[in-house]
Amino acid sequence: YNEFLGKLNLGSLRAPAQIVLPGDGKTGYVSNFDLQGNFRTVQVFDAQSMQVLAEITDQRMRASHGVQMMHNGQFLWTANQLSDNLTIIDAPTRSVVGIFKVDPSVSDSLNAVSRYGPYQLVFSPNDQFAYVTCRTSNEVRVFNTQTRLMVQSIQVGLTPLILDITSDGQFVYVANRGSNSVSVIRTS
């Protein structure tokens, strides 16, 4: 019990940030929080053999940190801090099926300065909404997952990083690193 079993080598200069092991836990996804922007990827791995199965790459995914699978198991979303956008990946085909900006004012330039800093996300239990921390703009942005439109922006503490949602979907809790606080959002 509680013994080290092995490790997954992701390659040099990688910056793994978060892992998701959806469903049966046999396949995992790891985001690459490379602040230099050299590796704009999510890596797919076999959780038992600890081998990389695939690499999902898109030049618009700069510093992917948050990675979450929708409850339906179909779509994996990433929050890309430096490109101020969210990526939607079709998990079965391992392909990018959508990328959208966290705000219409976000530049299309691949080297634009981040103004929002999307960092982490969670889904409502019915997958209708995605809640995204934006660490630079000190807010949580709420997106309709079908339309991919922002439905609300909620100011929280300074430098919000990680968030979680209650199992009934009624509350979202946000850890604000810069203000040493936790914010609570009522979702309905």
PDB file of N, CA and C in Angstrom, residues 146-181:
ATOM      1  N   GLN A 146     -22.933  25.253 -24.372  1.00  0.00           N
ATOM      2  CA  GLN A 146     -23.498  24.999 -25.700  1.00  0.00           C
ATOM      3  C   GLN A 146     -23.207  26.151 -26.658  1.00  0.00           C
ATOM      4  N   THR A 147     -23.444  27.375 -26.188  1.00  0.00           N
ATOM      5  CA  THR A 147     -23.254  28.542 -27.057  1.00  0.00           C
ATOM      6  C   THR A 147     -21.829  29.069 -27.021  1.00  0.00           C
ATOM      7  N   ARG A 148     -21.083  28.695 -25.964  1.00  0.00           N
ATOM      8  CA  ARG A 148     -19.718  29.160 -25.722  1.00  0.00           C
ATOM      9  C   ARG A 148     -19.660  30.673 -25.484  1.00  0.00           C
ATOM     10  N   LEU A 149     -20.756  31.205 -25.038  1.00  0.00           N
ATOM     11  CA  LEU A 149     -20.816  32.630 -24.724  1.00  0.00           C
ATOM     12  C   LEU A 149     -20.725  32.847 -23.227  1.00  0.00           C
ATOM     13  N   MET A 150     -20.047  33.942 -22.841  1.00  0.00           N
ATOM     14  CA  MET A 150     -19.976  34.293 -21.433  1.00  0.00           C
ATOM     15  C   MET A 150     -21.342  34.817 -21.009  1.00  0.00           C
ATOM     16  N   VAL A 151     -21.850  34.277 -19.917  1.00  0.00           N
ATOM     17  CA  VAL A 151     -23.148  34.727 -19.422  1.00  0.00           C
ATOM     18  C   VAL A 151     -23.015  35.619 -18.195  1.00  0.00           C
ATOM     19  N   GLN A 152     -21.839  35.571 -17.545  1.00  0.00           N
ATOM     20  CA  GLN A 152     -21.638  36.424 -16.383  1.00  0.00           C
ATOM     21  C   GLN A 152     -20.157  36.498 -16.023  1.00  0.00           C
ATOM     22  N   SER A 153     -19.786  37.652 -15.459  1.00  0.00           N
ATOM     23  CA  SER A 153     -18.461  37.861 -14.910  1.00  0.00           C
ATOM     24  C   SER A 153     -18.641  38.237 -13.451  1.00  0.00           C
ATOM     25  N   ILE A 154     -17.956  37.522 -12.558  1.00  0.00           N
ATOM     26  CA  ILE A 154     -18.124  37.731 -11.119  1.00  0.00           C
ATOM     27  C   ILE A 154     -16.779  38.091 -10.510  1.00  0.00           C
ATOM     28  N   GLN A 155     -16.669  39.291  -9.969  1.00  0.00           N
ATOM     29  CA  GLN A 155     -15.430  39.700  -9.309  1.00  0.00           C
ATOM     30  C   GLN A 155     -15.261  38.913  -8.008  1.00  0.00           C
ATOM     31  N   VAL A 156     -14.052  38.401  -7.805  1.00  0.00           N
ATOM     32  CA  VAL A 156     -13.729  37.662  -6.579  1.00  0.00           C
ATOM     33  C   VAL A 156     -12.490  38.310  -5.965  1.00  0.00           C
ATOM     34  N   GLY A 157     -11.724  37.581  -5.172  1.00  0.00           N
ATOM     35  CA  GLY A 157     -10.512  38.138  -4.576  1.00  0.00           C
ATOM     36  C   GLY A 157      -9.389  38.257  -5.593  1.00  0.00           C
ATOM     37  N   LEU A 158      -8.207  38.628  -5.097  1.00  0.00           N
ATOM     38  CA  LEU A 158      -7.045  38.811  -5.965  1.00  0.00           C
ATOM     39  C   LEU A 158      -6.408  37.479  -6.342  1.00  0.00           C
ATOM     40  N   THR A 159      -6.040  37.360  -7.586  1.00  0.00           N
ATOM     41  CA  THR A 159      -5.374  36.187  -8.149  1.00  0.00           C
ATOM     42  C   THR A 159      -6.135  34.892  -7.848  1.00  0.00           C
ATOM     43  N   PRO A 160      -7.358  34.774  -8.343  1.00  0.00           N
ATOM     44  CA  PRO A 160      -8.093  33.516  -8.136  1.00  0.00           C
ATOM     45  C   PRO A 160      -7.437  32.398  -8.951  1.00  0.00           C
ATOM     46  N   LEU A 161      -7.210  31.277  -8.286  1.00  0.00           N
ATOM     47  CA  LEU A 161      -6.542  30.166  -8.962  1.00  0.00           C
ATOM     48  C   LEU A 161      -7.478  28.972  -9.104  1.00  0.00           C
ATOM     49  N   ILE A 162      -7.591  28.197  -8.054  1.00  0.00           N
ATOM     50  CA  ILE A 162      -8.328  26.937  -8.113  1.00  0.00           C
ATOM     51  C   ILE A 162      -9.755  27.149  -7.609  1.00  0.00           C
ATOM     52  N   LEU A 163     -10.681  26.441  -8.230  1.00  0.00           N
ATOM     53  CA  LEU A 163     -12.074  26.519  -7.799  1.00  0.00           C
ATOM     54  C   LEU A 163     -12.690  25.137  -7.828  1.00  0.00           C
ATOM     55  N   ASP A 164     -13.797  24.996  -7.113  1.00  0.00           N
ATOM     56  CA  ASP A 164     -14.526  23.735  -7.100  1.00  0.00           C
ATOM     57  C   ASP A 164     -16.003  24.046  -6.930  1.00  0.00           C
ATOM     58  N   ILE A 165     -16.829  23.103  -7.321  1.00  0.00           N
ATOM     59  CA  ILE A 165     -18.276  23.275  -7.257  1.00  0.00           C
ATOM     60  C   ILE A 165     -18.850  22.175  -6.375  1.00  0.00           C
ATOM     61  N   THR A 166     -19.865  22.513  -5.603  1.00  0.00           N
ATOM     62  CA  THR A 166     -20.508  21.504  -4.753  1.00  0.00           C
ATOM     63  C   THR A 166     -21.209  20.479  -5.628  1.00  0.00           C
ATOM     64  N   SER A 167     -21.424  19.280  -5.097  1.00  0.00           N
ATOM     65  CA  SER A 167     -22.009  18.191  -5.885  1.00  0.00           C
ATOM     66  C   SER A 167     -23.418  18.509  -6.372  1.00  0.00           C
ATOM     67  N   ASP A 168     -24.136  19.377  -5.647  1.00  0.00           N
ATOM     68  CA  ASP A 168     -25.475  19.766  -6.099  1.00  0.00           C
ATOM     69  C   ASP A 168     -25.439  20.959  -7.050  1.00  0.00           C
ATOM     70  N   GLY A 169     -24.248  21.514  -7.288  1.00  0.00           N
ATOM     71  CA  GLY A 169     -24.085  22.611  -8.218  1.00  0.00           C
ATOM     72  C   GLY A 169     -24.543  23.967  -7.703  1.00  0.00           C
ATOM     73  N   GLN A 170     -24.844  24.085  -6.432  1.00  0.00           N
ATOM     74  CA  GLN A 170     -25.387  25.324  -5.882  1.00  0.00           C
ATOM     75  C   GLN A 170     -24.334  26.384  -5.574  1.00  0.00           C
ATOM     76  N   PHE A 171     -23.100  25.948  -5.284  1.00  0.00           N
ATOM     77  CA  PHE A 171     -22.062  26.891  -4.876  1.00  0.00           C
ATOM     78  C   PHE A 171     -20.734  26.564  -5.551  1.00  0.00           C
ATOM     79  N   VAL A 172     -20.014  27.623  -5.900  1.00  0.00           N
ATOM     80  CA  VAL A 172     -18.644  27.496  -6.403  1.00  0.00           C
ATOM     81  C   VAL A 172     -17.742  28.184  -5.390  1.00  0.00           C
ATOM     82  N   TYR A 173     -16.687  27.501  -4.970  1.00  0.00           N
ATOM     83  CA  TYR A 173     -15.707  28.051  -4.031  1.00  0.00           C
ATOM     84  C   TYR A 173     -14.425  28.351  -4.797  1.00  0.00           C
ATOM     85  N   VAL A 174     -13.842  29.521  -4.527  1.00  0.00           N
ATOM     86  CA  VAL A 174     -12.683  29.993  -5.282  1.00  0.00           C
ATOM     87  C   VAL A 174     -11.563  30.364  -4.311  1.00  0.00           C
ATOM     88  N   ALA A 175     -10.385  29.787  -4.512  1.00  0.00           N
ATOM     89  CA  ALA A 175      -9.207  30.138  -3.712  1.00  0.00           C
ATOM     90  C   ALA A 175      -8.507  31.321  -4.371  1.00  0.00           C
ATOM     91  N   ASN A 176      -8.411  32.433  -3.619  1.00  0.00           N
ATOM     92  CA  ASN A 176      -7.795  33.660  -4.118  1.00  0.00           C
ATOM     93  C   ASN A 176      -6.415  33.826  -3.483  1.00  0.00           C
ATOM     94  N   ARG A 177      -5.397  33.460  -4.213  1.00  0.00           N
ATOM     95  CA  ARG A 177      -4.038  33.470  -3.674  1.00  0.00           C
ATOM     96  C   ARG A 177      -3.578  34.872  -3.285  1.00  0.00           C
ATOM     97  N   GLY A 178      -3.871  35.864  -4.115  1.00  0.00           N
ATOM     98  CA  GLY A 178      -3.366  37.211  -3.881  1.00  0.00           C
ATOM     99  C   GLY A 178      -4.001  37.946  -2.723  1.00  0.00           C
ATOM    100  N   SER A 179      -5.184  37.528  -2.292  1.00  0.00           N
ATOM    101  CA  SER A 179      -5.843  38.199  -1.162  1.00  0.00           C
ATOM    102  C   SER A 179      -6.021  37.273   0.034  1.00  0.00           C
ATOM    103  N   ASN A 180      -5.391  36.090  -0.017  1.00  0.00           N
ATOM    104  CA  ASN A 180      -5.465  35.145   1.101  1.00  0.00           C
ATOM    105  C   ASN A 180      -6.898  34.912   1.535  1.00  0.00           C
ATOM    106  N   SER A 181      -7.752  34.594   0.566  1.00  0.00           N
ATOM    107  CA  SER A 181      -9.169  34.433   0.880  1.00  0.00           C
ATOM    108  C   SER A 181      -9.797  33.345   0.010  1.00  0.00           C
TER     109      SER A 181
END
